[in-house]
Short mmCIF file of C-alpha atoms in Angstrom, two decimals:
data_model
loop_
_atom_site.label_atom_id
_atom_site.label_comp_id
_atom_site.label_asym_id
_atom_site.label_seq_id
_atom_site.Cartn_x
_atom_site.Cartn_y
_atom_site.Cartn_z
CA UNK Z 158 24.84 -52.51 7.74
CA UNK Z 159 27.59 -55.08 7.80
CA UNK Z 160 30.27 -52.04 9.53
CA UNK Z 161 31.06 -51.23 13.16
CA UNK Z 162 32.59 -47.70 12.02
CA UNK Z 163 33.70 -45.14 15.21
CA UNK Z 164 31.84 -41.76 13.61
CA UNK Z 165 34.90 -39.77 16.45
CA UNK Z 166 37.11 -41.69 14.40
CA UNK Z 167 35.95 -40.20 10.96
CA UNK Z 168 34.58 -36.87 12.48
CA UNK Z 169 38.36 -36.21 13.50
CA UNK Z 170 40.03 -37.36 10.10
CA UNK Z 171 37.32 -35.43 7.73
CA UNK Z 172 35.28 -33.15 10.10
CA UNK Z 173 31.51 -33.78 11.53
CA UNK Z 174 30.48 -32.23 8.29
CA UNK Z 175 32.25 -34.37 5.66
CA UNK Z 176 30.32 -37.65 7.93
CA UNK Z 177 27.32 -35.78 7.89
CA UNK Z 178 27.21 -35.59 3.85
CA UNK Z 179 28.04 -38.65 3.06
CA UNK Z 180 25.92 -40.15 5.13
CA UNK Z 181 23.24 -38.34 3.59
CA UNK Z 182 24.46 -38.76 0.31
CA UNK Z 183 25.23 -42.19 0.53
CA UNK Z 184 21.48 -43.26 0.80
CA UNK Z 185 18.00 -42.53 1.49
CA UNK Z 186 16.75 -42.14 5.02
CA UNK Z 187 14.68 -44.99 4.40
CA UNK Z 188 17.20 -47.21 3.30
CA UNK Z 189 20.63 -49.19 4.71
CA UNK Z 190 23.92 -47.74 4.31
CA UNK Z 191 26.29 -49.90 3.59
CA UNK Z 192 29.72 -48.09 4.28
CA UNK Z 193 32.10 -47.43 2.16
CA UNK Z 194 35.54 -45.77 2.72
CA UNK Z 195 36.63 -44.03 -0.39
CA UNK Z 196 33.40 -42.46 -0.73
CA UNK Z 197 33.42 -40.46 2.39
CA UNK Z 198 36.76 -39.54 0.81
CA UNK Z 199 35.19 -38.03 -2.09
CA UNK Z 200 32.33 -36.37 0.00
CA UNK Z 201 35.89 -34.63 1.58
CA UNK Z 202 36.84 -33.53 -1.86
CA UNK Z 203 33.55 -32.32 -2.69
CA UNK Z 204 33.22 -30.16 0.11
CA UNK Z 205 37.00 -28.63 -0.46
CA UNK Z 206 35.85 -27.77 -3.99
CA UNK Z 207 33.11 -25.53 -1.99
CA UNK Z 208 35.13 -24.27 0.10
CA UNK Z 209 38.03 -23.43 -2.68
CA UNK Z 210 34.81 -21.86 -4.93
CA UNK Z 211 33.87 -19.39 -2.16
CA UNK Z 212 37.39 -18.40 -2.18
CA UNK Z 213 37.46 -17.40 -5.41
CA UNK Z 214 34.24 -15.69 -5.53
CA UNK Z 215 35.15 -13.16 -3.15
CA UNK Z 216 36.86 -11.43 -5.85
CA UNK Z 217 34.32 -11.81 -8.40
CA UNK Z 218 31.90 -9.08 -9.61
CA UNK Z 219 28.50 -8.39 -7.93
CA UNK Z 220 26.73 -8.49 -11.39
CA UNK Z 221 23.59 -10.89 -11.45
CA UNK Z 222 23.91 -14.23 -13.30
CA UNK Z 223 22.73 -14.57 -16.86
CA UNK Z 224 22.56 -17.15 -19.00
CA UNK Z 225 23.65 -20.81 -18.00
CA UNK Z 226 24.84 -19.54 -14.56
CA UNK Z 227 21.62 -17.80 -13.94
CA UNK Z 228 19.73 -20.90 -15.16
CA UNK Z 229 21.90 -23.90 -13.12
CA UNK Z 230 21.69 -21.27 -10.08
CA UNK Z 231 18.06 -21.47 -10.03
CA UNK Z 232 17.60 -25.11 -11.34
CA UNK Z 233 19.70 -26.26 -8.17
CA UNK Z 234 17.74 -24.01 -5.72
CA UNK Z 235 14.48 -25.06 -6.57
CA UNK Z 236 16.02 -28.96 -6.61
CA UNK Z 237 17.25 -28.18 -3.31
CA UNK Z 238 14.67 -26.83 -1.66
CA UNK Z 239 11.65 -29.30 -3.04
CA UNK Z 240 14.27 -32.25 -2.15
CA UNK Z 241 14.27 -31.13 1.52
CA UNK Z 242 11.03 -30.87 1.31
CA UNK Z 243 10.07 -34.09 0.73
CA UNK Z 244 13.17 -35.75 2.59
CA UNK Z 245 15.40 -37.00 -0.22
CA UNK Z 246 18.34 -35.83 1.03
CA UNK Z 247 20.99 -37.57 -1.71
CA UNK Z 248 19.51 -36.34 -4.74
CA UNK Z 249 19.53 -32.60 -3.00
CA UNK Z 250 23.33 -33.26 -2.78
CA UNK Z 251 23.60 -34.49 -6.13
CA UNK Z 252 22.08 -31.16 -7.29
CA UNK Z 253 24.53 -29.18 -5.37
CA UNK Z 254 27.54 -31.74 -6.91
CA UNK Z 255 26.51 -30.87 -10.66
CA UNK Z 256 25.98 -26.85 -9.00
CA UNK Z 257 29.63 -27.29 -8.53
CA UNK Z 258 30.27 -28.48 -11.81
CA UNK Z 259 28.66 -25.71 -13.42
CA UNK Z 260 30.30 -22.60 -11.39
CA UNK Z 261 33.93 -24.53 -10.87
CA UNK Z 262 33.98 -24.14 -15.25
CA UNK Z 263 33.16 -20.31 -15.22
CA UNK Z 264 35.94 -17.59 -15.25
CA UNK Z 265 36.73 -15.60 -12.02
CA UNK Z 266 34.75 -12.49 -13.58
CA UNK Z 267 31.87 -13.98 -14.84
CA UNK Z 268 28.98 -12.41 -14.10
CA UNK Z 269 27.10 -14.25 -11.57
CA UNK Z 270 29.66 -16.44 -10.16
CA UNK Z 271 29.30 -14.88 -6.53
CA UNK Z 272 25.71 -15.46 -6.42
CA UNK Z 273 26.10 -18.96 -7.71
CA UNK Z 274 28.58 -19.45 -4.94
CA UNK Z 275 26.28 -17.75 -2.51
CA UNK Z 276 23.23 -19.99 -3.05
CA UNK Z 277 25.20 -22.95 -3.18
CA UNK Z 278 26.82 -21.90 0.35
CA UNK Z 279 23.22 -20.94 1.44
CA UNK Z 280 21.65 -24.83 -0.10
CA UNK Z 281 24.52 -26.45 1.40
CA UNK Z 282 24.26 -25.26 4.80
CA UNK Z 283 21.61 -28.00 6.26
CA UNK Z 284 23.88 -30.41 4.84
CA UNK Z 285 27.11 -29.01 5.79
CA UNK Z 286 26.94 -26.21 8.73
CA UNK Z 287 30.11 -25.66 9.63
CA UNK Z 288 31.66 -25.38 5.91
CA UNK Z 289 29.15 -23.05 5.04
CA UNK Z 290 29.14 -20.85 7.94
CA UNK Z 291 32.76 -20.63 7.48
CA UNK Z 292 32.72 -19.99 3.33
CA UNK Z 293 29.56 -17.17 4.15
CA UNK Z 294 31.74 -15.55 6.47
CA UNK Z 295 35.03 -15.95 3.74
CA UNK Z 296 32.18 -14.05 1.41
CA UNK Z 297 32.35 -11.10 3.17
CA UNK Z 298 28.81 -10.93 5.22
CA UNK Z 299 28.55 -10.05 8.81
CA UNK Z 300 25.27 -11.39 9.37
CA UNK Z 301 25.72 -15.28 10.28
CA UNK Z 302 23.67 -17.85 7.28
CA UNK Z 303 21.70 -19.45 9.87
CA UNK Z 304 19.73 -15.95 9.96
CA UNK Z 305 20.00 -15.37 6.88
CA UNK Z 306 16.49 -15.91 4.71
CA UNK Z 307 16.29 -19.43 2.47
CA UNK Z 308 16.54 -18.57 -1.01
CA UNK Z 309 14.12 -18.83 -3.59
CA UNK Z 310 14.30 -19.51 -7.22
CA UNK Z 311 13.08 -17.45 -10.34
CA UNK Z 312 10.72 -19.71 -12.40
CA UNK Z 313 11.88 -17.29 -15.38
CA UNK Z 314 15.49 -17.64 -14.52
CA UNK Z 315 14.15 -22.28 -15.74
CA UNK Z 316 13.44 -21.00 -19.13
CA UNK Z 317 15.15 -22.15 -21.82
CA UNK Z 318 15.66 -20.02 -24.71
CA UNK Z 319 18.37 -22.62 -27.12
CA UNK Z 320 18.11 -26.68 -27.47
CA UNK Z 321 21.50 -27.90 -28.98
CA UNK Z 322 20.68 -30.81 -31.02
CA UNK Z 323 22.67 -33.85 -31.68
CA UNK Z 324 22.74 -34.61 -35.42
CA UNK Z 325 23.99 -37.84 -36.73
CA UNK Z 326 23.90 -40.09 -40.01
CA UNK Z 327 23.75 -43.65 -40.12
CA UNK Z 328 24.28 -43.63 -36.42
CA UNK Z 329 26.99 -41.19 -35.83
CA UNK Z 330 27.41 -38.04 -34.87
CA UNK Z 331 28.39 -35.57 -37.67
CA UNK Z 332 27.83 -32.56 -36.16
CA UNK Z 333 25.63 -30.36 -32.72
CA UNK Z 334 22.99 -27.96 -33.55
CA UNK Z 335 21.87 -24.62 -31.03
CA UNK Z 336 18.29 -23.56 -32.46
CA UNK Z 337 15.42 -21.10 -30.37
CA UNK Z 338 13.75 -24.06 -28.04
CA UNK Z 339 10.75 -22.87 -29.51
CA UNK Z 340 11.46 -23.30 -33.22
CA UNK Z 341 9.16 -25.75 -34.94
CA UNK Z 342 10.07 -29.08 -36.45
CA UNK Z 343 9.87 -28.39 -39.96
CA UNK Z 344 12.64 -25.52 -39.50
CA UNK Z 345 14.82 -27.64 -37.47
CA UNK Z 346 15.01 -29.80 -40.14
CA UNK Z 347 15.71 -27.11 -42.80
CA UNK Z 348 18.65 -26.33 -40.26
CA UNK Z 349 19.79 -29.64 -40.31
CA UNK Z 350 19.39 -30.57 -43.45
CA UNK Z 351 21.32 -27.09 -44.29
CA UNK Z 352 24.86 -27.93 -41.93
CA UNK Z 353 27.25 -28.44 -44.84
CA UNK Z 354 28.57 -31.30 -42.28
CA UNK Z 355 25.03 -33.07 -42.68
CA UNK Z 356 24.90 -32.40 -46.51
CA UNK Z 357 28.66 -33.91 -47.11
#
């Protein structure tokens, strides 16, 4: 709405996959897209921060994920995949933005990283063939992703075993909290009550 924009125009400044994102990023399917310039430019950056994260996983250890790598891995493929599902395209990409978050902040060795990197590459791909083709094949595999099975997430991988709690006094924070999410409320309060911040 309210733009006359040549796609060949954009397709051969940012690549047919950089239009494709945004567009589907931008809004809905049901919905108008009103066009806007710099945000195609950040859907450019986006997808460079994919590609640079597959470059750097190639290095990385084959170890499974564990902990919050393991847990934002599996978060983002079951987003993903029920997102598809049911045609809500931008908040699958927002998913796979905050995926990126997550595995751009872990070291090079972590264990985990390359099959953080490899689900995002394998999520990304209806979005983004091209790119991920390309950063599947940087990887190291043979075998091209668009044979390659859909992945599926662990429901135990969703579990979370720590809550960090925000503490504050008289409106401000004083001090963060990491307590078993299954500890009742009478011991978080002992816990809080017990911070030497909180009792100051």
């Amino acid at each position: 709405r309210g733009n006359v924009v040549d796609p060949d125009q954009l397709i051969v400044r940012y690549g047919a996959d950089t239009v494709r994102v945004y567009i589907l990023f931008a809004a809905p399917p049901e919905d108008q897209l009103e066009w806007n310039e710099r945000a195609i430019e950040g859907m450019h950056r986006f997808l460079n921060r994919v590609w640079a994260l597959a470059e750097r996983a190639k290095a990385a250890p084959t170890a499974p994920a564990t902990g919050d790598l393991r847990r934002a891995t599996h978060a983002a493929i079951k987003k993903v995949t029920e997102d598809i599902e049911s045609f809500k395209y931008n908040t699958a990409l927002s998913a796979l933005m905050e995926l990126v978050n997550t595995l751009s902040t872990a070291p090079a060795e972590a264990p985990g990283l390359r099959e953080g990197v490899e689900a995002l590459v394998q999520l990304l791909y209806p979005f983004a063939p091209h790119l991920a083709e390309e950063c599947w094949a940087a990887l190291g595999h043979a075998e091209p992703l668009a044979r390659h099975p859909w992945p599926t997430y662990d429901p135990a991988a969703l579990v979370t075993t720590e809550a960090t709690l925000v503490l504050k006094v008289n409106g401000k924070v004083r001090a963060r909290l990491t307590v078993p999410a299954d500890l009742d409320e009478q011991a978080v309060r002992a816990r809080a009550l017990a911070d030497p911040t909180i009792q100051k």
